[in-house]
Amino acid sequence: SQQGEEDPQALSIQEGENATMNCSYKTSINNLQWYRQNSGRGLVHLILIRSNEREKHSGRLRVTLDTSKKSSSLLITASRAADTASYFCATDEGTGNQFYFGTGTSLTVIP
Amino acid sequence: KAGVTQTPRYLIKTRGQQVTLSCSPISGHRSVSWYQQTPGQGLQFLFEYFSETQRNKGNFPGRFSGRQFSNSRSEMNVSTLELGDSALYLCASSLASGTIGEQYFGPGTRLTVT
């Protein structure tokens, strides 16, 4: 079963703009991770945020986590054409055993 | 360090056949997880191996099996293939078992069942 749901399903922006995508999940978690996938290829880990953290930064990425709302958001600032990809959140449902991936947000950055 | 490698990259099989996919993790990683990705179901966890032992298993039929060797390389086998098994199969390696840290994904094997 899929734990997370990303919103929106698809997003199209101009280069230089910021992109925000959201992930909602259903149960308590130990950590939440965001991954990027370029067209039909493997996933690349972007950032991990633990349940006791509220915000993390990595380069142009900013992730927030609100455990009371069971939601997380990924912000990509100053987007580039190379950011065009699908973005997934993954949670462990608190079991620590396996990851459950969301449905993904397809981001298109127009040069 | 070399990344996660998967072979073959593309595969076409016929219904009823069986298939074996291979995954070589990053050197030093002892955990290998397998995922199936389809447009309809998204990314779904198949199983995880750590130190040659299956640690976790997703909700897939027994036709899906795997193993891990002493060098941490892993194989996944699907027997009696069905059309619905057409998918991108991804493996991921990590240092620890479970969901403690990040996973490093391979490029995937695209399986088409006709």
PDB file of C-alpha atoms in Angstrom:
ATOM      1  CA  SER A   1       0.000   0.000   0.000  1.00  0.00           C
ATOM      2  CA  GLN A   2       1.170   3.555  -0.589  1.00  0.00           C
ATOM      3  CA  GLN A   3       1.677   5.562   2.529  1.00  0.00           C
ATOM      4  CA  GLY A   4       2.232   9.001   1.126  1.00  0.00           C
ATOM      5  CA  GLU A   5       0.385  11.095  -1.359  1.00  0.00           C
ATOM      6  CA  GLU A   6       2.070  13.946  -3.115  1.00  0.00           C
ATOM      7  CA  ASP A   7       0.311  17.067  -4.159  1.00  0.00           C
ATOM      8  CA  PRO A   8       0.114  18.360  -6.816  1.00  0.00           C
ATOM      9  CA  GLN A   9       0.391  15.408  -9.181  1.00  0.00           C
ATOM     10  CA  ALA A  10       1.979  17.643 -11.784  1.00  0.00           C
ATOM     11  CA  LEU A  11       3.593  21.048 -11.645  1.00  0.00           C
ATOM     12  CA  SER A  12       4.928  23.230 -14.438  1.00  0.00           C
ATOM     13  CA  ILE A  13       6.965  26.352 -13.717  1.00  0.00           C
ATOM     14  CA  GLN A  14       9.394  28.729 -15.394  1.00  0.00           C
ATOM     15  CA  GLU A  15      13.094  28.467 -14.765  1.00  0.00           C
ATOM     16  CA  GLY A  16      14.084  30.597 -11.804  1.00  0.00           C
ATOM     17  CA  GLU A  17      10.771  30.190  -9.997  1.00  0.00           C
ATOM     18  CA  ASN A  18      10.330  28.217  -6.806  1.00  0.00           C
ATOM     19  CA  ALA A  19       8.585  24.845  -6.770  1.00  0.00           C
ATOM     20  CA  THR A  20       6.695  23.519  -3.786  1.00  0.00           C
ATOM     21  CA  MET A  21       5.315  20.028  -3.474  1.00  0.00           C
ATOM     22  CA  ASN A  22       3.565  18.442  -0.557  1.00  0.00           C
ATOM     23  CA  CYS A  23       3.363  14.971   0.911  1.00  0.00           C
ATOM     24  CA  SER A  24       0.705  13.699   3.259  1.00  0.00           C
ATOM     25  CA  TYR A  25       0.892  10.391   5.108  1.00  0.00           C
ATOM     26  CA  LYS A  26      -1.382   8.377   7.333  1.00  0.00           C
ATOM     27  CA  THR A  27       0.459   6.969  10.333  1.00  0.00           C
ATOM     28  CA  SER A  28       3.263   7.975  12.640  1.00  0.00           C
ATOM     29  CA  ILE A  29       6.739   7.839  11.183  1.00  0.00           C
ATOM     30  CA  ASN A  30      10.357   7.614  12.267  1.00  0.00           C
ATOM     31  CA  ASN A  31      11.630   9.529   9.291  1.00  0.00           C
ATOM     32  CA  LEU A  32      10.559  10.856   5.931  1.00  0.00           C
ATOM     33  CA  GLN A  33      12.715  11.001   2.858  1.00  0.00           C
ATOM     34  CA  TRP A  34      12.428  12.756  -0.481  1.00  0.00           C
ATOM     35  CA  TYR A  35      13.706  11.245  -3.709  1.00  0.00           C
ATOM     36  CA  ARG A  36      13.974  12.444  -7.297  1.00  0.00           C
ATOM     37  CA  GLN A  37      13.529  10.253 -10.347  1.00  0.00           C
ATOM     38  CA  ASN A  38      14.445  11.269 -13.843  1.00  0.00           C
ATOM     39  CA  SER A  39      12.285   9.738 -16.544  1.00  0.00           C
ATOM     40  CA  GLY A  40      12.129   5.986 -15.927  1.00  0.00           C
ATOM     41  CA  ARG A  41      15.464   5.757 -14.158  1.00  0.00           C
ATOM     42  CA  GLY A  42      16.614   5.051 -10.642  1.00  0.00           C
ATOM     43  CA  LEU A  43      15.763   7.254  -7.701  1.00  0.00           C
ATOM     44  CA  VAL A  44      18.192   9.712  -6.193  1.00  0.00           C
ATOM     45  CA  HIS A  45      18.036  10.490  -2.490  1.00  0.00           C
ATOM     46  CA  LEU A  46      17.551  14.189  -1.804  1.00  0.00           C
ATOM     47  CA  ILE A  47      17.022  14.655   1.895  1.00  0.00           C
ATOM     48  CA  LEU A  48      16.018  12.819   5.058  1.00  0.00           C
ATOM     49  CA  ILE A  49      14.110  14.446   7.908  1.00  0.00           C
ATOM     50  CA  ARG A  50      13.487  12.686  11.202  1.00  0.00           C
ATOM     51  CA  SER A  51      10.229  12.821  13.093  1.00  0.00           C
ATOM     52  CA  ASN A  52      11.722  15.107  15.760  1.00  0.00           C
ATOM     53  CA  GLU A  53      12.917  17.646  13.193  1.00  0.00           C
ATOM     54  CA  ARG A  54      10.799  20.403  11.719  1.00  0.00           C
ATOM     55  CA  GLU A  55      12.945  21.752   8.921  1.00  0.00           C
ATOM     56  CA  LYS A  56      16.059  20.817   6.968  1.00  0.00           C
ATOM     57  CA  HIS A  57      18.000  22.490   4.216  1.00  0.00           C
ATOM     58  CA  SER A  58      20.278  21.111   1.547  1.00  0.00           C
ATOM     59  CA  GLY A  59      21.495  23.516  -1.103  1.00  0.00           C
ATOM     60  CA  ARG A  60      18.415  24.793  -2.943  1.00  0.00           C
ATOM     61  CA  LEU A  61      16.170  22.319  -1.143  1.00  0.00           C
ATOM     62  CA  ARG A  62      14.131  23.041   1.954  1.00  0.00           C
ATOM     63  CA  VAL A  63      12.027  20.349   3.596  1.00  0.00           C
ATOM     64  CA  THR A  64       9.545  20.881   6.391  1.00  0.00           C
ATOM     65  CA  LEU A  65       7.757  18.283   8.465  1.00  0.00           C
ATOM     66  CA  ASP A  66       4.587  18.756  10.470  1.00  0.00           C
ATOM     67  CA  THR A  67       3.878  15.552  12.357  1.00  0.00           C
ATOM     68  CA  SER A  68       0.663  16.922  13.838  1.00  0.00           C
ATOM     69  CA  LYS A  69      -0.728  17.325  10.333  1.00  0.00           C
ATOM     70  CA  LYS A  70       1.113  14.289   9.019  1.00  0.00           C
ATOM     71  CA  SER A  71       2.521  16.280   6.158  1.00  0.00           C
ATOM     72  CA  SER A  72       5.787  17.398   4.647  1.00  0.00           C
ATOM     73  CA  SER A  73       6.705  19.867   1.966  1.00  0.00           C
ATOM     74  CA  LEU A  74       9.653  20.108  -0.389  1.00  0.00           C
ATOM     75  CA  LEU A  75      10.652  23.514  -1.683  1.00  0.00           C
ATOM     76  CA  ILE A  76      13.078  23.852  -4.568  1.00  0.00           C
ATOM     77  CA  THR A  77      14.269  27.423  -4.924  1.00  0.00           C
ATOM     78  CA  ALA A  78      15.522  29.072  -8.120  1.00  0.00           C
ATOM     79  CA  SER A  79      14.530  26.077 -10.215  1.00  0.00           C
ATOM     80  CA  ARG A  80      16.542  24.939 -13.222  1.00  0.00           C
ATOM     81  CA  ALA A  81      15.611  22.921 -16.285  1.00  0.00           C
ATOM     82  CA  ALA A  82      17.692  20.080 -14.830  1.00  0.00           C
ATOM     83  CA  ASP A  83      15.242  19.882 -11.903  1.00  0.00           C
ATOM     84  CA  THR A  84      12.641  18.450 -14.278  1.00  0.00           C
ATOM     85  CA  ALA A  85      11.830  15.062 -12.752  1.00  0.00           C
ATOM     86  CA  SER A  86       9.354  13.213 -10.566  1.00  0.00           C
ATOM     87  CA  TYR A  87       9.652  13.735  -6.841  1.00  0.00           C
ATOM     88  CA  PHE A  88       8.601  11.151  -4.285  1.00  0.00           C
ATOM     89  CA  CYS A  89       8.296  11.143  -0.536  1.00  0.00           C
ATOM     90  CA  ALA A  90       8.912   7.924   1.358  1.00  0.00           C
ATOM     91  CA  THR A  91       7.936   7.079   4.921  1.00  0.00           C
ATOM     92  CA  ASP A  92       8.362   4.031   7.123  1.00  0.00           C
ATOM     93  CA  GLU A  93       4.974   4.071   8.852  1.00  0.00           C
ATOM     94  CA  GLY A  94       6.844   3.929  12.142  1.00  0.00           C
ATOM     95  CA  THR A  95       7.870   0.312  11.686  1.00  0.00           C
ATOM     96  CA  GLY A  96      11.404   1.033  10.577  1.00  0.00           C
ATOM     97  CA  ASN A  97      11.157  -1.978   8.330  1.00  0.00           C
ATOM     98  CA  GLN A  98      10.335  -0.729   4.878  1.00  0.00           C
ATOM     99  CA  PHE A  99       9.682   2.403   2.913  1.00  0.00           C
ATOM    100  CA  TYR A 100       6.325   3.350   1.505  1.00  0.00           C
ATOM    101  CA  PHE A 101       6.526   5.689  -1.429  1.00  0.00           C
ATOM    102  CA  GLY A 102       3.984   8.269  -2.405  1.00  0.00           C
ATOM    103  CA  THR A 103       2.434   8.710  -5.806  1.00  0.00           C
ATOM    104  CA  GLY A 104       4.918  11.366  -6.862  1.00  0.00           C
ATOM    105  CA  THR A 105       4.831  14.899  -8.215  1.00  0.00           C
ATOM    106  CA  SER A 106       5.923  15.397 -11.801  1.00  0.00           C
ATOM    107  CA  LEU A 107       7.810  18.679 -12.035  1.00  0.00           C
ATOM    108  CA  THR A 108       8.522  20.371 -15.356  1.00  0.00           C
ATOM    109  CA  VAL A 109      10.795  23.393 -15.389  1.00  0.00           C
ATOM    110  CA  ILE A 110      10.504  25.378 -18.591  1.00  0.00           C
ATOM    111  CA  PRO A 111      13.728  27.098 -19.728  1.00  0.00           C
TER     112      PRO A 111
ATOM    113  CA  LYS B   1      32.765   4.434  -5.178  1.00  0.00           C
ATOM    114  CA  ALA B   2      30.868   2.713  -7.928  1.00  0.00           C
ATOM    115  CA  GLY B   3      27.108   3.043  -7.677  1.00  0.00           C
ATOM    116  CA  VAL B   4      24.467   0.366  -7.570  1.00  0.00           C
ATOM    117  CA  THR B   5      24.415  -1.678 -10.741  1.00  0.00           C
ATOM    118  CA  GLN B   6      21.585  -3.763 -12.111  1.00  0.00           C
ATOM    119  CA  THR B   7      21.628  -6.289 -14.903  1.00  0.00           C
ATOM    120  CA  PRO B   8      20.151  -6.661 -17.354  1.00  0.00           C
ATOM    121  CA  ARG B   9      18.802  -3.183 -18.042  1.00  0.00           C
ATOM    122  CA  TYR B  10      16.070  -4.392 -20.355  1.00  0.00           C
ATOM    123  CA  LEU B  11      14.357  -7.733 -20.656  1.00  0.00           C
ATOM    124  CA  ILE B  12      11.500  -9.139 -22.694  1.00  0.00           C
ATOM    125  CA  LYS B  13       9.903 -12.379 -21.560  1.00  0.00           C
ATOM    126  CA  THR B  14       6.838 -14.392 -22.404  1.00  0.00           C
ATOM    127  CA  ARG B  15       4.013 -15.245 -20.026  1.00  0.00           C
ATOM    128  CA  GLY B  16       4.766 -18.357 -18.026  1.00  0.00           C
ATOM    129  CA  GLN B  17       8.528 -17.977 -18.191  1.00  0.00           C
ATOM    130  CA  GLN B  18      10.707 -17.107 -15.263  1.00  0.00           C
ATOM    131  CA  VAL B  19      13.269 -14.348 -14.927  1.00  0.00           C
ATOM    132  CA  THR B  20      16.239 -13.543 -12.701  1.00  0.00           C
ATOM    133  CA  LEU B  21      17.419 -10.013 -12.113  1.00  0.00           C
ATOM    134  CA  SER B  22      20.716  -9.088 -10.523  1.00  0.00           C
ATOM    135  CA  CYS B  23      21.784  -6.226  -8.300  1.00  0.00           C
ATOM    136  CA  SER B  24      25.268  -5.300  -7.094  1.00  0.00           C
ATOM    137  CA  PRO B  25      25.197  -2.861  -4.175  1.00  0.00           C
ATOM    138  CA  ILE B  26      27.649  -0.134  -3.343  1.00  0.00           C
ATOM    139  CA  SER B  27      30.800  -1.574  -1.813  1.00  0.00           C
ATOM    140  CA  GLY B  28      30.353  -1.934   1.929  1.00  0.00           C
ATOM    141  CA  HIS B  29      26.565  -1.859   1.846  1.00  0.00           C
ATOM    142  CA  ARG B  30      25.003  -4.960   3.313  1.00  0.00           C
ATOM    143  CA  SER B  31      21.343  -4.174   2.748  1.00  0.00           C
ATOM    144  CA  VAL B  32      19.634  -4.603  -0.605  1.00  0.00           C
ATOM    145  CA  SER B  33      15.981  -3.795  -1.151  1.00  0.00           C
ATOM    146  CA  TRP B  34      13.894  -4.478  -4.232  1.00  0.00           C
ATOM    147  CA  TYR B  35      10.991  -2.422  -5.544  1.00  0.00           C
ATOM    148  CA  GLN B  36       8.524  -2.767  -8.368  1.00  0.00           C
ATOM    149  CA  GLN B  37       7.427   0.391 -10.135  1.00  0.00           C
ATOM    150  CA  THR B  38       4.391   0.515 -12.399  1.00  0.00           C
ATOM    151  CA  PRO B  39       2.295   3.442 -13.639  1.00  0.00           C
ATOM    152  CA  GLY B  40      -0.772   2.124 -11.869  1.00  0.00           C
ATOM    153  CA  GLN B  41       0.624   1.048  -8.486  1.00  0.00           C
ATOM    154  CA  GLY B  42       3.639   3.296  -8.214  1.00  0.00           C
ATOM    155  CA  LEU B  43       6.661   2.145  -6.233  1.00  0.00           C
ATOM    156  CA  GLN B  44       6.015  -0.922  -4.141  1.00  0.00           C
ATOM    157  CA  PHE B  45       8.388  -2.655  -1.777  1.00  0.00           C
ATOM    158  CA  LEU B  46       9.153  -6.275  -2.606  1.00  0.00           C
ATOM    159  CA  PHE B  47      11.686  -7.379   0.007  1.00  0.00           C
ATOM    160  CA  GLU B  48      14.921  -6.530   1.750  1.00  0.00           C
ATOM    161  CA  TYR B  49      17.985  -8.658   2.334  1.00  0.00           C
ATOM    162  CA  PHE B  50      20.640  -7.939   4.905  1.00  0.00           C
ATOM    163  CA  SER B  51      23.667 -10.141   5.451  1.00  0.00           C
ATOM    164  CA  GLU B  52      22.151 -12.896   3.299  1.00  0.00           C
ATOM    165  CA  THR B  53      18.898 -12.954   5.294  1.00  0.00           C
ATOM    166  CA  GLN B  54      15.525 -11.709   4.190  1.00  0.00           C
ATOM    167  CA  ARG B  55      14.605  -9.086   6.771  1.00  0.00           C
ATOM    168  CA  ASN B  56      11.393  -7.645   5.417  1.00  0.00           C
ATOM    169  CA  LYS B  57       8.880  -8.618   2.797  1.00  0.00           C
ATOM    170  CA  GLY B  58       6.193  -6.672   0.989  1.00  0.00           C
ATOM    171  CA  ASN B  59       2.799  -7.869  -0.097  1.00  0.00           C
ATOM    172  CA  PHE B  60       3.677  -9.824  -3.224  1.00  0.00           C
ATOM    173  CA  PRO B  61       2.833 -13.412  -4.175  1.00  0.00           C
ATOM    174  CA  GLY B  62       5.294 -16.233  -3.651  1.00  0.00           C
ATOM    175  CA  ARG B  63       6.244 -16.107  -7.330  1.00  0.00           C
ATOM    176  CA  PHE B  64       8.539 -13.276  -6.335  1.00  0.00           C
ATOM    177  CA  SER B  65      11.609 -14.442  -4.475  1.00  0.00           C
ATOM    178  CA  GLY B  66      15.130 -13.325  -3.883  1.00  0.00           C
ATOM    179  CA  ARG B  67      18.419 -14.101  -2.301  1.00  0.00           C
ATOM    180  CA  GLN B  68      21.609 -12.420  -1.274  1.00  0.00           C
ATOM    181  CA  PHE B  69      25.101 -13.742  -1.544  1.00  0.00           C
ATOM    182  CA  SER B  70      28.012 -13.383   0.845  1.00  0.00           C
ATOM    183  CA  ASN B  71      29.391 -10.485  -1.215  1.00  0.00           C
ATOM    184  CA  SER B  72      26.027  -8.686  -0.748  1.00  0.00           C
ATOM    185  CA  ARG B  73      25.050  -9.051  -4.387  1.00  0.00           C
ATOM    186  CA  SER B  74      21.388  -9.905  -4.688  1.00  0.00           C
ATOM    187  CA  GLU B  75      19.180 -11.630  -7.192  1.00  0.00           C
ATOM    188  CA  MET B  76      15.446 -11.446  -7.616  1.00  0.00           C
ATOM    189  CA  ASN B  77      13.479 -14.174  -9.329  1.00  0.00           C
ATOM    190  CA  VAL B  78       9.978 -14.089 -10.716  1.00  0.00           C
ATOM    191  CA  SER B  79       8.477 -17.389 -11.746  1.00  0.00           C
ATOM    192  CA  THR B  80       5.479 -18.030 -13.986  1.00  0.00           C
ATOM    193  CA  LEU B  81       5.477 -14.510 -15.361  1.00  0.00           C
ATOM    194  CA  GLU B  82       2.196 -12.684 -15.863  1.00  0.00           C
ATOM    195  CA  LEU B  83       1.454  -9.671 -18.041  1.00  0.00           C
ATOM    196  CA  GLY B  84       1.009  -7.612 -14.896  1.00  0.00           C
ATOM    197  CA  ASP B  85       4.611  -8.234 -13.912  1.00  0.00           C
ATOM    198  CA  SER B  86       5.735  -5.819 -16.612  1.00  0.00           C
ATOM    199  CA  ALA B  87       7.420  -3.071 -14.656  1.00  0.00           C
ATOM    200  CA  LEU B  88      10.609  -1.286 -13.767  1.00  0.00           C
ATOM    201  CA  TYR B  89      12.371  -3.250 -11.045  1.00  0.00           C
ATOM    202  CA  LEU B  90      14.620  -1.184  -8.858  1.00  0.00           C
ATOM    203  CA  CYS B  91      17.072  -2.269  -6.268  1.00  0.00           C
ATOM    204  CA  ALA B  92      18.519  -0.058  -3.590  1.00  0.00           C
ATOM    205  CA  SER B  93      21.408  -0.562  -1.231  1.00  0.00           C
ATOM    206  CA  SER B  94      22.122   0.960   2.136  1.00  0.00           C
ATOM    207  CA  LEU B  95      24.492   0.515   5.016  1.00  0.00           C
ATOM    208  CA  ALA B  96      21.928  -0.562   7.575  1.00  0.00           C
ATOM    209  CA  SER B  97      18.828  -2.682   7.519  1.00  0.00           C
ATOM    210  CA  GLY B  98      15.434  -1.079   7.569  1.00  0.00           C
ATOM    211  CA  THR B  99      14.724   2.605   7.159  1.00  0.00           C
ATOM    212  CA  ILE B 100      17.380   4.234   9.307  1.00  0.00           C
ATOM    213  CA  GLY B 101      19.278   5.848   6.486  1.00  0.00           C
ATOM    214  CA  GLU B 102      19.160   6.744   2.858  1.00  0.00           C
ATOM    215  CA  GLN B 103      18.958   4.259   0.069  1.00  0.00           C
ATOM    216  CA  TYR B 104      21.006   4.338  -3.094  1.00  0.00           C
ATOM    217  CA  PHE B 105      19.097   3.163  -6.123  1.00  0.00           C
ATOM    218  CA  GLY B 106      20.294   1.430  -9.245  1.00  0.00           C
ATOM    219  CA  PRO B 107      19.086   2.398 -12.726  1.00  0.00           C
ATOM    220  CA  GLY B 108      16.537  -0.399 -12.772  1.00  0.00           C
ATOM    221  CA  THR B 109      15.669  -3.330 -14.997  1.00  0.00           C
ATOM    222  CA  ARG B 110      12.784  -2.742 -17.378  1.00  0.00           C
ATOM    223  CA  LEU B 111      10.887  -6.026 -17.688  1.00  0.00           C
ATOM    224  CA  THR B 112       8.302  -6.463 -20.407  1.00  0.00           C
ATOM    225  CA  VAL B 113       6.121  -9.560 -20.361  1.00  0.00           C
ATOM    226  CA  THR B 114       4.327 -10.418 -23.606  1.00  0.00           C
TER     227      THR B 114
END
